[in-house]
Short mmCIF file of C-alpha atoms in Angstrom, two decimals:
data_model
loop_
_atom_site.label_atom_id
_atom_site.label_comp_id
_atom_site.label_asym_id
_atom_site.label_seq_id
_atom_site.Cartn_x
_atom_site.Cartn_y
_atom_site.Cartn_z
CA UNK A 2 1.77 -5.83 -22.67
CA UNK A 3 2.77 -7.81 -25.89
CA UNK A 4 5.89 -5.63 -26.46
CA UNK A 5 7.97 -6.17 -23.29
CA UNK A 6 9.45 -9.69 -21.97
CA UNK A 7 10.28 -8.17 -18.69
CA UNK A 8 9.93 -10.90 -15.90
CA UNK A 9 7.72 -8.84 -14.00
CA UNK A 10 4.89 -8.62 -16.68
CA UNK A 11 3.63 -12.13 -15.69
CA UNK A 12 3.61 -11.58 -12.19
CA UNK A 13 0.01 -10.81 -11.73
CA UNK A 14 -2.70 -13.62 -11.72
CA UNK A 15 -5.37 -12.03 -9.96
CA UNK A 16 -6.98 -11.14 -13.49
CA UNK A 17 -7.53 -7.22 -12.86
CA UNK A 18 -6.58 -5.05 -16.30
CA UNK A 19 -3.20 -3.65 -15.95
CA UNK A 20 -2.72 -0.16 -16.49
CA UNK A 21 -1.88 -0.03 -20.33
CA UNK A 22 1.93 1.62 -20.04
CA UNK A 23 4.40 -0.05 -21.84
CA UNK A 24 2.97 0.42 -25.37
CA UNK A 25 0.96 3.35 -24.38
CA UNK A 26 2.94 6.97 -24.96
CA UNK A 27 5.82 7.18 -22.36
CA UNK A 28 4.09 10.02 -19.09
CA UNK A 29 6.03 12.36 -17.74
CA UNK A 30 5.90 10.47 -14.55
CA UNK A 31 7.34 6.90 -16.11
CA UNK A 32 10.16 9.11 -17.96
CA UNK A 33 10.97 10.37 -13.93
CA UNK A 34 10.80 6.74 -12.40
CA UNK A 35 12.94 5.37 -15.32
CA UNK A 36 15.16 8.21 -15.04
CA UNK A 37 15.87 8.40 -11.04
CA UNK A 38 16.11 4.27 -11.03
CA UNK A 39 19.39 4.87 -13.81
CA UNK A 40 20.40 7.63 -11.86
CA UNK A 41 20.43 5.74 -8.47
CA UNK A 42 22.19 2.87 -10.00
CA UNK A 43 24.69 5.17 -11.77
CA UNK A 44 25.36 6.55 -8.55
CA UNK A 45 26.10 3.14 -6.99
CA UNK A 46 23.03 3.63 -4.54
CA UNK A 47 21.38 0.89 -5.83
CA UNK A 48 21.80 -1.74 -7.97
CA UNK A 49 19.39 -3.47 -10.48
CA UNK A 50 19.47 -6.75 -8.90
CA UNK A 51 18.29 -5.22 -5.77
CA UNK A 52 15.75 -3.56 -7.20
CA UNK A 53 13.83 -6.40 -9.17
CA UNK A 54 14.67 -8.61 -5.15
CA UNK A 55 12.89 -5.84 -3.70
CA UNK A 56 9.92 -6.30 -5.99
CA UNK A 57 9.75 -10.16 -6.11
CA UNK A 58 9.41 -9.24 -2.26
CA UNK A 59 6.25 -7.14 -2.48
CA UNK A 60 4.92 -9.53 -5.10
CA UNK A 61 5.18 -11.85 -2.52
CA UNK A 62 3.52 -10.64 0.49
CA UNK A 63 -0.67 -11.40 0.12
CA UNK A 64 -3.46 -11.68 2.45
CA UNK A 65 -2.39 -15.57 3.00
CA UNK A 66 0.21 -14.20 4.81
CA UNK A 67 -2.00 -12.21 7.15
CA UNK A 68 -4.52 -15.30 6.93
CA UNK A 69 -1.90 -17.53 8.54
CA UNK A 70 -0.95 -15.48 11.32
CA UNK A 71 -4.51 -15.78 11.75
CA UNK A 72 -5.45 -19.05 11.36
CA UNK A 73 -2.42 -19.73 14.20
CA UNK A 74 -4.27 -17.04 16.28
CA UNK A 75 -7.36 -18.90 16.18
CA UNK A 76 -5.83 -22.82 17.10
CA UNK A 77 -3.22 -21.59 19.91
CA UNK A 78 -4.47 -19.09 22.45
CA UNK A 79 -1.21 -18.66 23.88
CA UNK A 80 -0.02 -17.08 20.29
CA UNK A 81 -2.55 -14.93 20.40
CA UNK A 82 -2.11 -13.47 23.41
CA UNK A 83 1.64 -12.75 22.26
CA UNK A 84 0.05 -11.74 19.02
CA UNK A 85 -2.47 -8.91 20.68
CA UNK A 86 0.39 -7.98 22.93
CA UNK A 87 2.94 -7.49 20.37
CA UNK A 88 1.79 -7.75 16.31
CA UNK A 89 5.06 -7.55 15.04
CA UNK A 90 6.96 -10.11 17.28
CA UNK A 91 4.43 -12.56 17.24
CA UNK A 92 4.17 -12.45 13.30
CA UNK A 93 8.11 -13.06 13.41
CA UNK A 94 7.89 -16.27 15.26
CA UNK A 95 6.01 -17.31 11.86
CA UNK A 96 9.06 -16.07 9.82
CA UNK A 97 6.68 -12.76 8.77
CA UNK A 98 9.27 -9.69 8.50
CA UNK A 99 7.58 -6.77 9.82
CA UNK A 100 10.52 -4.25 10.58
CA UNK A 101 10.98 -1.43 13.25
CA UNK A 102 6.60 -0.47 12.54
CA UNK A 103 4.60 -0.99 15.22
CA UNK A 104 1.85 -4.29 14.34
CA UNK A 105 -1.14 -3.60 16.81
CA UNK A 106 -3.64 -6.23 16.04
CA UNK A 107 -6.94 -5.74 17.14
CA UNK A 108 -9.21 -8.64 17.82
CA UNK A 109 -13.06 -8.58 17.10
CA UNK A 110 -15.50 -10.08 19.42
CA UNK A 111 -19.41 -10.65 19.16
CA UNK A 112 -19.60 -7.74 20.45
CA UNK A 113 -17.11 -5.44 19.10
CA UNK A 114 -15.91 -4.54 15.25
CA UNK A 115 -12.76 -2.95 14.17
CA UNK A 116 -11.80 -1.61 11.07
CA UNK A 117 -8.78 0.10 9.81
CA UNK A 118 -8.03 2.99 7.75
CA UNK A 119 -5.52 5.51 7.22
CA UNK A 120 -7.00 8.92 7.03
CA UNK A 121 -3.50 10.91 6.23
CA UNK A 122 -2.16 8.72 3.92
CA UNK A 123 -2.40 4.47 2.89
CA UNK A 124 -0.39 3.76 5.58
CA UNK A 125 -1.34 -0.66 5.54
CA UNK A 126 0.00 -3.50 7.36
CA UNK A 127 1.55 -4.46 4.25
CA UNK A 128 4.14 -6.72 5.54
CA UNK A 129 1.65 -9.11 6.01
CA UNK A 130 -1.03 -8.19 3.48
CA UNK A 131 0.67 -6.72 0.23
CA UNK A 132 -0.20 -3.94 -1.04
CA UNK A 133 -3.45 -1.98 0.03
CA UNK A 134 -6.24 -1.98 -2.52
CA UNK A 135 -7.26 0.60 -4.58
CA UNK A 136 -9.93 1.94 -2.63
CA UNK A 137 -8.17 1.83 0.89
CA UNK A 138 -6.46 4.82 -0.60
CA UNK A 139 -9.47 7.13 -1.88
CA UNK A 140 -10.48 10.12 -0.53
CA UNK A 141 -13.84 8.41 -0.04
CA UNK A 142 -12.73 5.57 2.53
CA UNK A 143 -10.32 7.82 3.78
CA UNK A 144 -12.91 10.39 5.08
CA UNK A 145 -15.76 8.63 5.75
CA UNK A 146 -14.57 5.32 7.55
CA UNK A 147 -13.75 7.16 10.44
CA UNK A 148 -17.29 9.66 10.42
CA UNK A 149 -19.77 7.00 9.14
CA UNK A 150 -18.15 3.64 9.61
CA UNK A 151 -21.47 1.89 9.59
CA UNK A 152 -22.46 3.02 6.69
CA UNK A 153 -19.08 2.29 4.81
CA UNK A 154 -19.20 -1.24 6.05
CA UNK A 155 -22.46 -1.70 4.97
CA UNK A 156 -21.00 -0.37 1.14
CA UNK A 157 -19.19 -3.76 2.09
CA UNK A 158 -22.12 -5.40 2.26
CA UNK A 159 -21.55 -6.06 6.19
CA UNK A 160 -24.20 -5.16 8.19
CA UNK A 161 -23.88 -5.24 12.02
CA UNK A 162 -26.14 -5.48 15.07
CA UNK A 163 -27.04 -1.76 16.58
CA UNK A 164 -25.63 -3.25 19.56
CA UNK A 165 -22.12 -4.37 18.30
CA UNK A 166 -19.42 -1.80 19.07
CA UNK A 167 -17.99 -0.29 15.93
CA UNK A 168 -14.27 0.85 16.78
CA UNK A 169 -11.98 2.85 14.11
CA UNK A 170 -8.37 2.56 14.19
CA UNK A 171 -6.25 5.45 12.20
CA UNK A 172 -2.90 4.04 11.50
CA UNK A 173 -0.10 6.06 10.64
CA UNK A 174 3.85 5.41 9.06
CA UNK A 175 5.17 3.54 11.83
CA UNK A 176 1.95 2.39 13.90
CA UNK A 177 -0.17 -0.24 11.19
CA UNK A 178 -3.18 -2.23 12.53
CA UNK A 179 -4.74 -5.55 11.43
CA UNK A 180 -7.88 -6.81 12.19
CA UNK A 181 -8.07 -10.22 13.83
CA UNK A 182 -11.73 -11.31 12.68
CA UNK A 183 -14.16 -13.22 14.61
CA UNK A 184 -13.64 -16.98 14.46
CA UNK A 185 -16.95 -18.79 13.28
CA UNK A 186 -18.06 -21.35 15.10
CA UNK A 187 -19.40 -23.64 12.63
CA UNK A 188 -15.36 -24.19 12.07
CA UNK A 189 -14.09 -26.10 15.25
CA UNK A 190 -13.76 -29.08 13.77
CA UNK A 191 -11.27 -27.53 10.93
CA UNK A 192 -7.76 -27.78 11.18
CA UNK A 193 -5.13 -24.42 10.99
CA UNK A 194 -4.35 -25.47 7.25
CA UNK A 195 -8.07 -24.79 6.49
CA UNK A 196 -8.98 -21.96 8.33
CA UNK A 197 -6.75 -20.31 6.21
CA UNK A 198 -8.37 -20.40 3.41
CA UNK A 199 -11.37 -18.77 5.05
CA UNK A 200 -9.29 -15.81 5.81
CA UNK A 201 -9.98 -13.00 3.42
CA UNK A 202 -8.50 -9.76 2.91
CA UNK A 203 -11.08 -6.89 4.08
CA UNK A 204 -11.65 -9.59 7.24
CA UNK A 205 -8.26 -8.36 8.44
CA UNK A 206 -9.07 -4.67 7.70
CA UNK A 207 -12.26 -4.73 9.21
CA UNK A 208 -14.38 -4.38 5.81
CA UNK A 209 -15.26 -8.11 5.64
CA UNK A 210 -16.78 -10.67 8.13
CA UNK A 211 -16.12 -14.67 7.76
CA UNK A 212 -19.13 -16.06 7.34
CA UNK A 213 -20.51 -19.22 8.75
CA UNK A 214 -19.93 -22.34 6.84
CA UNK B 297 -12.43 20.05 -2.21
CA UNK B 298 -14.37 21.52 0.03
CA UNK B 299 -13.16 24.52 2.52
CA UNK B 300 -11.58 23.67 5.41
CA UNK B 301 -13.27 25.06 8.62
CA UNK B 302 -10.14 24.04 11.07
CA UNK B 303 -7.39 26.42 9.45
CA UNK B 304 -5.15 24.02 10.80
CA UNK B 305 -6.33 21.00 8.72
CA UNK B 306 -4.53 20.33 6.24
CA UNK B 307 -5.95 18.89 3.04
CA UNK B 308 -4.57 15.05 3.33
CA UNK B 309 -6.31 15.27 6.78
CA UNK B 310 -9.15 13.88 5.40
CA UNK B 311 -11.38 12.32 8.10
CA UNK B 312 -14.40 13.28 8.28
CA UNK B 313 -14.70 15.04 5.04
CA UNK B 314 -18.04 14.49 3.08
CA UNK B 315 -17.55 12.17 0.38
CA UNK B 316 -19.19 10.09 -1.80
CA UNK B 317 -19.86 6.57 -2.49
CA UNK B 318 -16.41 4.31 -2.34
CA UNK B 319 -15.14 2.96 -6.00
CA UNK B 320 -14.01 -0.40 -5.32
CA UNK B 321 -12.76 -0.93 -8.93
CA UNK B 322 -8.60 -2.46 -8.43
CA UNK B 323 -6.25 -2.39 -11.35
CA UNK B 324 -2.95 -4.21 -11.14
CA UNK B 325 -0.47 -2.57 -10.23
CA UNK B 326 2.12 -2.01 -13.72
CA UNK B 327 5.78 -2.64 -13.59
CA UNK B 328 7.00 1.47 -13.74
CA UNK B 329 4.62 1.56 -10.40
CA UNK B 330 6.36 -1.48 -8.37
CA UNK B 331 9.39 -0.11 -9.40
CA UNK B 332 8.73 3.41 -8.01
CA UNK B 333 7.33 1.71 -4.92
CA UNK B 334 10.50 -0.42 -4.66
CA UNK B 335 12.43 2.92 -5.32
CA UNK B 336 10.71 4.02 -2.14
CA UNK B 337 11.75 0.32 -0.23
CA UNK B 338 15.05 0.41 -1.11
CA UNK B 339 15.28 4.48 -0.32
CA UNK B 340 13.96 4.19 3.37
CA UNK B 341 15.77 1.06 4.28
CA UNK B 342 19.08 2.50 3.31
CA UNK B 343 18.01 5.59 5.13
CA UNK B 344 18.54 7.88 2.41
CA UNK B 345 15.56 9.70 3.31
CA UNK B 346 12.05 8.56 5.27
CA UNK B 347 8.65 8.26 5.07
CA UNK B 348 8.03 11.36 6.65
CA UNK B 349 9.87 13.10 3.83
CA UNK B 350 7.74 11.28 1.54
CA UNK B 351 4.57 12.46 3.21
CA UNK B 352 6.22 15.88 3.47
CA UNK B 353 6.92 15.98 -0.41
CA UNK B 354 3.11 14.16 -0.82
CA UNK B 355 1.14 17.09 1.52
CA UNK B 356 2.94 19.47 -0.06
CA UNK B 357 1.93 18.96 -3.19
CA UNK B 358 -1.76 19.54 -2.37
CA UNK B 359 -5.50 18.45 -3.19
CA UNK B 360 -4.78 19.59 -6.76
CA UNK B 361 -2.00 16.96 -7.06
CA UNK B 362 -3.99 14.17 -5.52
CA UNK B 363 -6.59 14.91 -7.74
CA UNK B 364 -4.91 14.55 -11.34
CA UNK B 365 -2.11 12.71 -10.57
CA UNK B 366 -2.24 8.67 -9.96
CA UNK B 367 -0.71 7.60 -6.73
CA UNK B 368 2.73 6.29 -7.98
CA UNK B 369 2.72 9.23 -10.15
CA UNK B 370 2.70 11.51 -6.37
CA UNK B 371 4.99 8.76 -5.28
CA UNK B 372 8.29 9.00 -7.72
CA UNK B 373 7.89 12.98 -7.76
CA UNK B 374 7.68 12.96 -4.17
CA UNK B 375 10.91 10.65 -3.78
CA UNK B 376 12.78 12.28 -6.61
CA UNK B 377 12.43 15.24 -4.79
CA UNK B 378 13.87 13.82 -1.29
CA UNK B 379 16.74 12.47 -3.38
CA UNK B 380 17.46 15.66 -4.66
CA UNK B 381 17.11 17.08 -1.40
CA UNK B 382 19.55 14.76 -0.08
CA UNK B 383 22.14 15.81 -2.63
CA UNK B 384 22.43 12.39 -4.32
CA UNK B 385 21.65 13.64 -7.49
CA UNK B 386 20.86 17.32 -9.10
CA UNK B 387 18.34 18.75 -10.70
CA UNK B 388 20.75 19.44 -13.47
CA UNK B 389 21.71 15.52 -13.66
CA UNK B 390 18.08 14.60 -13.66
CA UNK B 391 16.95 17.10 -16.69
CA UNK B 392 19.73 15.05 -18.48
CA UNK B 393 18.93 11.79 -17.70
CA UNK B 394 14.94 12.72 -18.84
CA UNK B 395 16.02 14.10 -21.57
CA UNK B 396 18.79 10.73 -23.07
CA UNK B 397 15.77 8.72 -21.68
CA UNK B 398 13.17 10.15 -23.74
CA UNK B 399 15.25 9.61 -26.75
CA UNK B 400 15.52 5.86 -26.79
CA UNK B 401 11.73 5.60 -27.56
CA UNK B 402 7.76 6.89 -27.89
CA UNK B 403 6.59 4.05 -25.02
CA UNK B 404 7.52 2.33 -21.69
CA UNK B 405 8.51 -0.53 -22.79
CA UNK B 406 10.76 0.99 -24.92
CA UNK B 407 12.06 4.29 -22.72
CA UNK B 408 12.87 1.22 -20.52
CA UNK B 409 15.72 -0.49 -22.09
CA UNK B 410 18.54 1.60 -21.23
CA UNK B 411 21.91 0.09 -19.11
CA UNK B 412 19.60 -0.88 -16.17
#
């Protein structure tokens, strides 16, 4: 985006393509989001300030988050229990703002495997993870996670015992799950700081596995 | 789409539809679509409207609109039209704004320079 020295344009390091809008002929749908933002702020709803705040916060919310409320999970048993009991006011002892949604968090065993989706909508702990990706939000994943879960996860390239439980949790606007993945056990001898790092993404929706070290 | 057996299913009701293999391509997300999903933020948390007008505006629009359109694209129409619903703006105030908008420029980046 050569043409435009908004802040925002250097906000994202992950190294995906951006969708090619600002020097790209002005949609229909851009002319409506540039025109209701004016209007809102015209109307003293909002004001601009508020509106960049509100996206330096989204920017700011990644899977770390979500990996540290793990990691903590995995080092103090007594946070996890508060954390399986109650998601979002666990997460809040860590300073994670999660809001009036309910944060069920779902904890996989050897023997059992969760995995999230959100067959109405994208509904996604993002509070704690950002914003879903791409394909959490296709028709695809949407209809087949909870028919032929195996089979998606194995898309994932996570294949599963026959005998491990596979259980599907459809989350809705104000009810948002994340998975709590299986510790491995070749990691008791790292500390909270490094389990982190181990923590990825899908392992908290239930599309990933950590793998041994 | 395919039919729907249950006429009570709704076409966002989607599991358990056939469906093919999952893209897992990601693009990052462009400035006009974290504003429209800050637009959305800022809307529910000073309850102007709530996510279940959202989804209301979103299901309405049917499997025709989540086929063609991106999903910030659903998104802004889907909160413009709660706003107008909730009498903040009008329809008429909108067509204007589009319309002194659409002047300032052929792209984004420069549609986007207004007072804001």
């Amino acid at each position: 985006m050569p043409h435009d020295h908004h802040d925002h344009d250097h906000l994202s390091p992950s190294g995906h393509p951006y969708r090619q809008d600002n020097d790209e002929p002005l949609t229909y749908w851009q002319l409506m989001e540039i025109s209701v933002r004016e209007l809102m702020i015209e109307k003293g709803k909002f004001s601009a300030p508020e509106i960049n705040q509100q996206i330096d916060l989204m920017d700011s919310r990644s899977p770390a988050d979500g990996a540290t409320v793990v990691a903590r999970a995995w080092m103090d048993p007594d946070f996890k229990k508060r954390l399986l009991e109650n998601g979002a006011s666990a997460a809040e002892e860590l300073d994670f703002e999660i809001g009036p949604m309910h944060l069920v968090v779902v904890e996989n065993t050897p023997k059992i495997h969760n995995l999230i989706v959100c067959t109405l909508c994208s509904c996604y702990p993002r509070n704690l993870l950002g914003l879903p990706p791409d394909w959490y939000k296709t028709k695809e994943y949407r209809s087949r996670a909870v028919k032929e879960p195996r089979t998606v996860l194995t898309e994932f390239g996570v294949s599963l015992p026959e005998s491990t439980v596979v259980r599907v949790h459809d989350s809705t606007a104000d009810m948002r799950y994340l998975v709590l993945p299986l510790r491995p056990e070749s990691t008791a001898e790292m500390s909270e700081v490094e389990l982190r790092k181990l923590v990825s993404r899908d392992s908290m929706i239930g599309t990933g596995v950590i793998q041994e070290i | 789409m395919e039919k729907i057996k249950n006429p009570e299913q709704r076409w966002h009701d989607m599991g358990g539809f056939p469906a093919g293999q999952i893209d897992k391509a990601q693009h990052d997300f462009a400035i006009w679509e974290k504003r429209v999903d800050a637009l959305l933020s800022l809307s529910t948390k000073k309850k102007l409207f709530t996510v279940d007008g959202l989804r209301r505006a979103l299901e309405d629009m049917g499997a025709d609109a989540f086929e063609k359109m991106t999903y910030y694209e659903r998104w802004i129409a889907a909160i413009n039209q709660n706003l107008i619903e909730s009498g903040i703006y009008s329809i008429e105030e909108l067509g204007n704004k589009m319309a002194e908008v659409k002047k300032r420029g052929e792209t984004y980046g420069a549609a986007q320079e207004g007072k804001s």
